[in-house]
mmCIF file of C-alpha atoms and ligand atoms in Angstrom:
data_model
loop_
_atom_site.group_PDB
_atom_site.id
_atom_site.type_symbol
_atom_site.label_atom_id
_atom_site.label_comp_id
_atom_site.label_asym_id
_atom_site.label_seq_id
_atom_site.Cartn_x
_atom_site.Cartn_y
_atom_site.Cartn_z
ATOM 1 C CA UNK A 1 20.977 31.918 -15.825
ATOM 2 C CA UNK A 2 24.468 32.811 -16.804
ATOM 3 C CA UNK A 3 25.574 33.426 -13.226
ATOM 4 C CA UNK A 4 23.703 30.208 -12.055
ATOM 5 C CA UNK A 5 25.702 28.101 -14.714
ATOM 6 C CA UNK A 6 28.964 29.944 -13.604
ATOM 7 C CA UNK A 7 28.274 29.288 -9.963
ATOM 8 C CA UNK A 8 28.269 25.463 -10.410
ATOM 9 C CA UNK A 9 31.464 23.600 -9.524
ATOM 10 C CA UNK A 10 33.646 22.308 -12.267
ATOM 11 C CA UNK A 11 32.374 19.008 -13.448
ATOM 12 C CA UNK A 12 28.776 19.690 -12.754
ATOM 13 C CA UNK A 13 26.481 20.620 -15.632
ATOM 14 C CA UNK A 14 23.274 22.529 -15.801
ATOM 15 C CA UNK A 15 20.209 20.943 -17.264
ATOM 16 C CA UNK A 16 17.825 23.833 -18.019
ATOM 17 C CA UNK A 17 14.342 22.269 -17.595
ATOM 18 C CA UNK A 18 12.268 23.974 -20.285
ATOM 19 C CA UNK A 19 8.949 21.880 -19.990
ATOM 20 C CA UNK A 20 5.911 24.003 -20.497
ATOM 21 C CA UNK A 21 8.118 27.036 -21.468
ATOM 22 C CA UNK A 22 8.110 28.492 -24.894
ATOM 23 C CA UNK A 23 10.599 28.030 -27.735
ATOM 24 C CA UNK A 24 11.238 31.872 -27.347
ATOM 25 C CA UNK A 25 12.241 31.274 -23.702
ATOM 26 C CA UNK A 26 14.544 28.471 -24.755
ATOM 27 C CA UNK A 27 16.168 30.728 -27.327
ATOM 28 C CA UNK A 28 16.861 33.445 -24.697
ATOM 29 C CA UNK A 29 18.618 30.858 -22.585
ATOM 30 C CA UNK A 30 20.402 29.481 -25.718
ATOM 31 C CA UNK A 31 21.705 32.935 -26.599
ATOM 32 C CA UNK A 32 23.173 33.107 -23.104
ATOM 33 C CA UNK A 33 25.196 30.033 -23.998
ATOM 34 C CA UNK A 34 22.921 27.289 -22.462
ATOM 35 C CA UNK A 35 23.072 24.013 -24.442
ATOM 36 C CA UNK A 36 21.384 21.304 -22.408
ATOM 37 C CA UNK A 37 17.677 21.306 -21.990
ATOM 38 C CA UNK A 38 15.384 19.011 -20.202
ATOM 39 C CA UNK A 39 11.831 18.058 -21.175
ATOM 40 C CA UNK A 40 9.507 15.563 -19.693
ATOM 41 C CA UNK A 41 6.766 14.973 -22.377
ATOM 42 C CA UNK A 42 7.546 13.327 -25.736
ATOM 43 C CA UNK A 43 5.171 15.500 -27.794
ATOM 44 C CA UNK A 44 6.523 18.779 -26.529
ATOM 45 C CA UNK A 45 10.167 17.594 -26.966
ATOM 46 C CA UNK A 46 9.592 16.576 -30.490
ATOM 47 C CA UNK A 47 7.857 19.974 -31.444
ATOM 48 C CA UNK A 48 10.757 21.816 -29.815
ATOM 49 C CA UNK A 49 13.454 19.655 -31.310
ATOM 50 C CA UNK A 50 11.981 20.313 -34.661
ATOM 51 C CA UNK A 51 12.126 24.057 -34.430
ATOM 52 C CA UNK A 52 15.003 24.875 -32.290
ATOM 53 C CA UNK A 53 18.754 24.895 -33.065
ATOM 54 C CA UNK A 54 20.290 21.514 -33.716
ATOM 55 C CA UNK A 55 23.087 21.700 -31.488
ATOM 56 C CA UNK A 56 20.798 21.704 -28.383
ATOM 57 C CA UNK A 57 21.359 18.712 -26.403
ATOM 58 C CA UNK A 58 18.001 17.428 -25.344
ATOM 59 C CA UNK A 59 17.634 15.378 -22.085
ATOM 60 C CA UNK A 60 14.485 13.484 -21.347
ATOM 61 C CA UNK A 61 13.683 13.590 -17.673
ATOM 62 C CA UNK A 62 9.999 12.400 -17.345
ATOM 63 C CA UNK A 63 8.241 9.202 -17.180
ATOM 64 C CA UNK A 64 8.772 7.432 -20.421
ATOM 65 C CA UNK A 65 6.315 5.005 -22.187
ATOM 66 C CA UNK A 66 7.842 2.303 -24.231
ATOM 67 C CA UNK A 67 5.724 3.045 -27.286
ATOM 68 C CA UNK A 68 7.172 6.537 -27.451
ATOM 69 C CA UNK A 69 10.855 5.770 -27.352
ATOM 70 C CA UNK A 70 11.244 5.407 -31.067
ATOM 71 C CA UNK A 71 10.429 8.849 -31.747
ATOM 72 C CA UNK A 72 12.987 10.435 -29.599
ATOM 73 C CA UNK A 73 15.763 7.713 -30.036
ATOM 74 C CA UNK A 74 17.400 9.347 -33.138
ATOM 75 C CA UNK A 75 18.370 12.567 -31.255
ATOM 76 C CA UNK A 76 17.832 12.325 -27.514
ATOM 77 C CA UNK A 77 21.235 13.131 -25.651
ATOM 78 C CA UNK A 78 20.285 11.312 -22.357
ATOM 79 C CA UNK A 79 17.336 9.679 -20.709
ATOM 80 C CA UNK A 80 17.498 10.494 -16.962
ATOM 81 C CA UNK A 81 14.297 8.506 -16.029
ATOM 82 C CA UNK A 82 14.934 4.680 -16.652
ATOM 83 C CA UNK A 83 12.728 3.091 -13.967
ATOM 84 C CA UNK A 84 12.461 -0.486 -15.193
ATOM 85 C CA UNK A 85 14.615 -3.061 -16.876
ATOM 86 C CA UNK A 86 11.919 -3.513 -19.425
ATOM 87 C CA UNK A 87 12.115 0.110 -20.392
ATOM 88 C CA UNK A 88 15.895 -0.113 -20.626
ATOM 89 C CA UNK A 89 15.590 -3.088 -22.893
ATOM 90 C CA UNK A 90 13.210 -1.144 -25.141
ATOM 91 C CA UNK A 91 15.376 1.848 -25.248
ATOM 92 C CA UNK A 92 18.372 -0.322 -26.231
ATOM 93 C CA UNK A 93 16.236 -1.816 -29.112
ATOM 94 C CA UNK A 94 15.650 1.608 -30.468
ATOM 95 C CA UNK A 95 19.317 2.660 -30.052
ATOM 96 C CA UNK A 96 20.559 -0.376 -31.923
ATOM 97 C CA UNK A 97 18.060 0.410 -34.743
ATOM 98 C CA UNK A 98 19.664 3.839 -35.054
ATOM 99 C CA UNK A 99 23.193 2.555 -34.613
ATOM 100 C CA UNK A 100 24.193 4.051 -31.469
ATOM 101 C CA UNK A 101 24.086 3.701 -27.734
ATOM 102 C CA UNK A 102 21.732 6.024 -25.810
ATOM 103 C CA UNK A 103 23.060 7.383 -22.631
ATOM 104 C CA UNK A 104 20.627 6.450 -19.899
ATOM 105 C CA UNK A 105 20.492 7.088 -16.009
ATOM 106 C CA UNK A 106 18.839 4.592 -13.562
ATOM 107 C CA UNK A 107 16.189 6.539 -11.587
ATOM 108 C CA UNK A 108 16.341 5.761 -7.877
ATOM 109 C CA UNK A 109 13.203 6.112 -5.721
ATOM 110 C CA UNK A 110 14.629 7.563 -2.541
ATOM 111 C CA UNK A 111 11.815 10.040 -1.662
ATOM 112 C CA UNK A 112 9.117 9.437 0.868
ATOM 113 C CA UNK A 113 6.272 10.153 -1.528
ATOM 114 C CA UNK A 114 4.924 7.052 -3.244
ATOM 115 C CA UNK A 115 3.925 8.845 -6.202
ATOM 116 C CA UNK A 116 7.422 9.053 -7.622
ATOM 117 C CA UNK A 117 8.806 6.562 -10.148
ATOM 118 C CA UNK A 118 12.012 4.666 -9.927
ATOM 119 C CA UNK A 119 13.790 1.631 -8.503
ATOM 120 C CA UNK A 120 14.471 1.341 -4.790
ATOM 121 C CA UNK A 121 18.194 1.064 -4.124
ATOM 122 C CA UNK A 122 17.795 -2.742 -3.521
ATOM 123 C CA UNK A 123 15.734 -3.316 -6.605
ATOM 124 C CA UNK A 124 18.415 -1.420 -8.751
ATOM 125 C CA UNK A 125 21.194 -3.507 -7.306
ATOM 126 C CA UNK A 126 19.245 -6.657 -7.851
ATOM 127 C CA UNK A 127 18.962 -5.678 -11.682
ATOM 128 C CA UNK A 128 22.606 -4.728 -11.927
ATOM 129 C CA UNK A 129 23.666 -8.047 -10.117
ATOM 130 C CA UNK A 130 21.514 -10.068 -12.302
ATOM 131 C CA UNK A 131 23.542 -8.841 -15.200
ATOM 132 C CA UNK A 132 21.228 -8.928 -18.259
ATOM 133 C CA UNK A 133 21.886 -5.227 -18.886
ATOM 134 C CA UNK A 134 25.448 -6.221 -20.117
ATOM 135 C CA UNK A 135 23.967 -7.621 -23.171
ATOM 136 C CA UNK A 136 22.111 -4.494 -24.235
ATOM 137 C CA UNK A 137 23.981 -2.904 -27.256
ATOM 138 C CA UNK A 138 21.817 0.135 -27.662
ATOM 139 C CA UNK A 139 22.212 1.830 -24.344
ATOM 140 C CA UNK A 140 24.932 3.083 -22.028
ATOM 141 C CA UNK A 141 24.273 3.284 -18.434
ATOM 142 C CA UNK A 142 25.713 6.491 -17.412
ATOM 143 C CA UNK A 143 24.806 6.882 -13.882
ATOM 144 C CA UNK A 144 22.006 7.562 -11.546
ATOM 145 C CA UNK A 145 19.125 10.018 -11.179
ATOM 146 C CA UNK A 146 16.894 10.776 -8.183
ATOM 147 C CA UNK A 147 14.222 13.340 -6.857
ATOM 148 C CA UNK A 148 14.148 14.168 -3.265
ATOM 149 C CA UNK A 149 10.989 14.467 -1.093
ATOM 150 C CA UNK A 150 9.130 17.738 -1.662
ATOM 151 C CA UNK A 151 9.857 19.016 1.829
ATOM 152 C CA UNK A 152 11.391 22.161 3.465
ATOM 153 C CA UNK A 153 13.406 19.752 5.657
ATOM 154 C CA UNK A 154 16.943 20.248 4.181
ATOM 155 C CA UNK A 155 18.258 17.366 6.467
ATOM 156 C CA UNK A 156 15.727 14.900 4.993
ATOM 157 C CA UNK A 157 16.587 16.020 1.438
ATOM 158 C CA UNK A 158 20.418 15.610 2.224
ATOM 159 C CA UNK A 159 19.855 12.223 3.568
ATOM 160 C CA UNK A 160 18.087 11.132 0.380
ATOM 161 C CA UNK A 161 20.808 12.449 -2.079
ATOM 162 C CA UNK A 162 23.333 10.941 0.336
ATOM 163 C CA UNK A 163 21.845 7.525 0.003
ATOM 164 C CA UNK A 164 21.842 7.889 -3.770
ATOM 165 C CA UNK A 165 25.470 8.922 -3.741
ATOM 166 C CA UNK A 166 26.448 6.026 -1.662
ATOM 167 C CA UNK A 167 24.646 3.675 -4.060
ATOM 168 C CA UNK A 168 26.511 5.312 -6.911
ATOM 169 C CA UNK A 169 29.903 4.565 -5.169
ATOM 170 C CA UNK A 170 28.862 0.977 -4.557
ATOM 171 C CA UNK A 171 27.536 0.351 -8.007
ATOM 172 C CA UNK A 172 30.532 1.902 -9.636
ATOM 173 C CA UNK A 173 32.873 -0.330 -7.674
ATOM 174 C CA UNK A 174 30.968 -3.510 -8.245
ATOM 175 C CA UNK A 175 29.432 -3.132 -11.670
ATOM 176 C CA UNK A 176 31.183 -0.367 -13.538
ATOM 177 C CA UNK A 177 34.885 -0.362 -12.315
ATOM 178 C CA UNK A 178 36.163 -0.198 -15.864
ATOM 179 C CA UNK A 179 33.397 2.154 -17.325
ATOM 180 C CA UNK A 180 34.345 5.790 -17.173
ATOM 181 C CA UNK A 181 31.090 6.546 -18.709
ATOM 182 C CA UNK A 182 29.248 5.587 -15.547
ATOM 183 C CA UNK A 183 29.746 9.021 -14.000
ATOM 184 C CA UNK A 184 26.632 10.998 -13.729
ATOM 185 C CA UNK A 185 24.684 11.770 -10.638
ATOM 186 C CA UNK A 186 21.565 13.577 -11.572
ATOM 187 C CA UNK A 187 20.120 15.385 -8.605
ATOM 188 C CA UNK A 188 18.924 18.763 -7.618
ATOM 189 C CA UNK A 189 16.183 21.047 -8.635
ATOM 190 C CA UNK A 190 15.392 24.716 -8.084
ATOM 191 C CA UNK A 191 14.549 24.177 -4.497
ATOM 192 C CA UNK A 192 17.096 21.806 -3.525
ATOM 193 C CA UNK A 193 20.119 22.031 -5.933
ATOM 194 C CA UNK A 194 22.551 23.571 -3.315
ATOM 195 C CA UNK A 195 22.157 20.566 -1.059
ATOM 196 C CA UNK A 196 22.434 18.265 -4.043
ATOM 197 C CA UNK A 197 25.806 20.015 -5.092
ATOM 198 C CA UNK A 198 27.157 19.413 -1.580
ATOM 199 C CA UNK A 199 26.098 15.677 -2.200
ATOM 200 C CA UNK A 200 28.155 15.710 -5.263
ATOM 201 C CA UNK A 201 25.690 15.984 -8.027
ATOM 202 C CA UNK A 202 27.073 16.171 -11.624
ATOM 203 C CA UNK A 203 23.891 17.198 -13.168
ATOM 204 C CA UNK A 204 21.321 19.753 -11.895
ATOM 205 C CA UNK A 205 17.953 19.895 -13.327
ATOM 206 C CA UNK A 206 16.618 23.439 -12.869
ATOM 207 C CA UNK A 207 13.461 24.818 -14.257
ATOM 208 C CA UNK A 208 11.458 27.500 -12.414
ATOM 209 C CA UNK A 209 14.582 29.209 -11.008
ATOM 210 C CA UNK A 210 15.582 29.858 -14.731
ATOM 211 C CA UNK A 211 12.277 30.290 -16.559
ATOM 212 C CA UNK A 212 9.961 31.287 -13.719
ATOM 213 C CA UNK A 213 6.907 29.458 -12.622
ATOM 214 C CA UNK A 214 5.276 27.087 -15.041
ATOM 215 C CA UNK A 215 1.785 27.903 -16.284
ATOM 216 C CA UNK A 216 0.000 24.437 -16.845
HETATM 217 C C1 PLP B 1 10.180 19.719 -13.656
HETATM 218 C C2 PLP B 1 11.349 18.855 -13.201
HETATM 219 C C3 PLP B 1 12.489 19.442 -12.779
HETATM 220 C C4 PLP B 1 12.704 21.050 -12.469
HETATM 221 O O1 PLP B 1 11.985 21.474 -11.447
HETATM 222 P P1 PLP B 1 12.150 22.935 -10.872
HETATM 223 O O2 PLP B 1 11.576 22.859 -9.423
HETATM 224 O O3 PLP B 1 11.220 23.811 -11.770
HETATM 225 O O4 PLP B 1 13.482 23.321 -10.946
HETATM 226 C C5 PLP B 1 13.674 18.620 -12.451
HETATM 227 N N1 PLP B 1 13.545 17.460 -12.611
HETATM 228 C C6 PLP B 1 12.421 16.621 -13.038
HETATM 229 C C7 PLP B 1 12.406 15.276 -13.167
HETATM 230 C C8 PLP B 1 11.244 17.505 -13.283
HETATM 231 O O5 PLP B 1 10.064 16.738 -13.868
#
């Protein structure tokens, strides 16, 4: 894991995806210097946050229901999976309640599977153009996230990350020119992070390559 982290380009951070893995596994990675961990279920995240070291930065990467935001809002370091404006509003409401801005990524749907959540690039741009997000005081839009199609075809995967990267550049120019915090591109998992790095990912979310297969 240490070598994986060291092999990343400067400016790219590793999110160790620890969902379904034990607190003991997380501690092993923690002792090797890892501090950012990703979880995709609120209940599991709460239990781990409760018992594990307090300087862990917890990123939420799964589908988030609005009625569960309040539980993670006090401590979550970033929410990667904002897929509707309504969710963004609700996160903001909780962020304000706790007196901070919660860093959020807008999740793009670029994969061919229709099971994956997210805005299409056009929907995301419509939302940004419309501008109501500018009034939200409890969130900070920190960039974009996407998942590629689950396929062996590296060129298909590259194309999807590339589209997300182009959207990032366009959105940055049009909507976040004076916002240095809009800087994150969260793409790449165990099977496709090398392609993601070539497509300028700044956050790779890697689970099974670090912790082994999940037993669910
Ligand atoms: C589980 C998960 C990952 C990690 O997947 P691996 O293939 O185990 O690396 C990354 N991102 C999201 C959104 C996930 O749900």
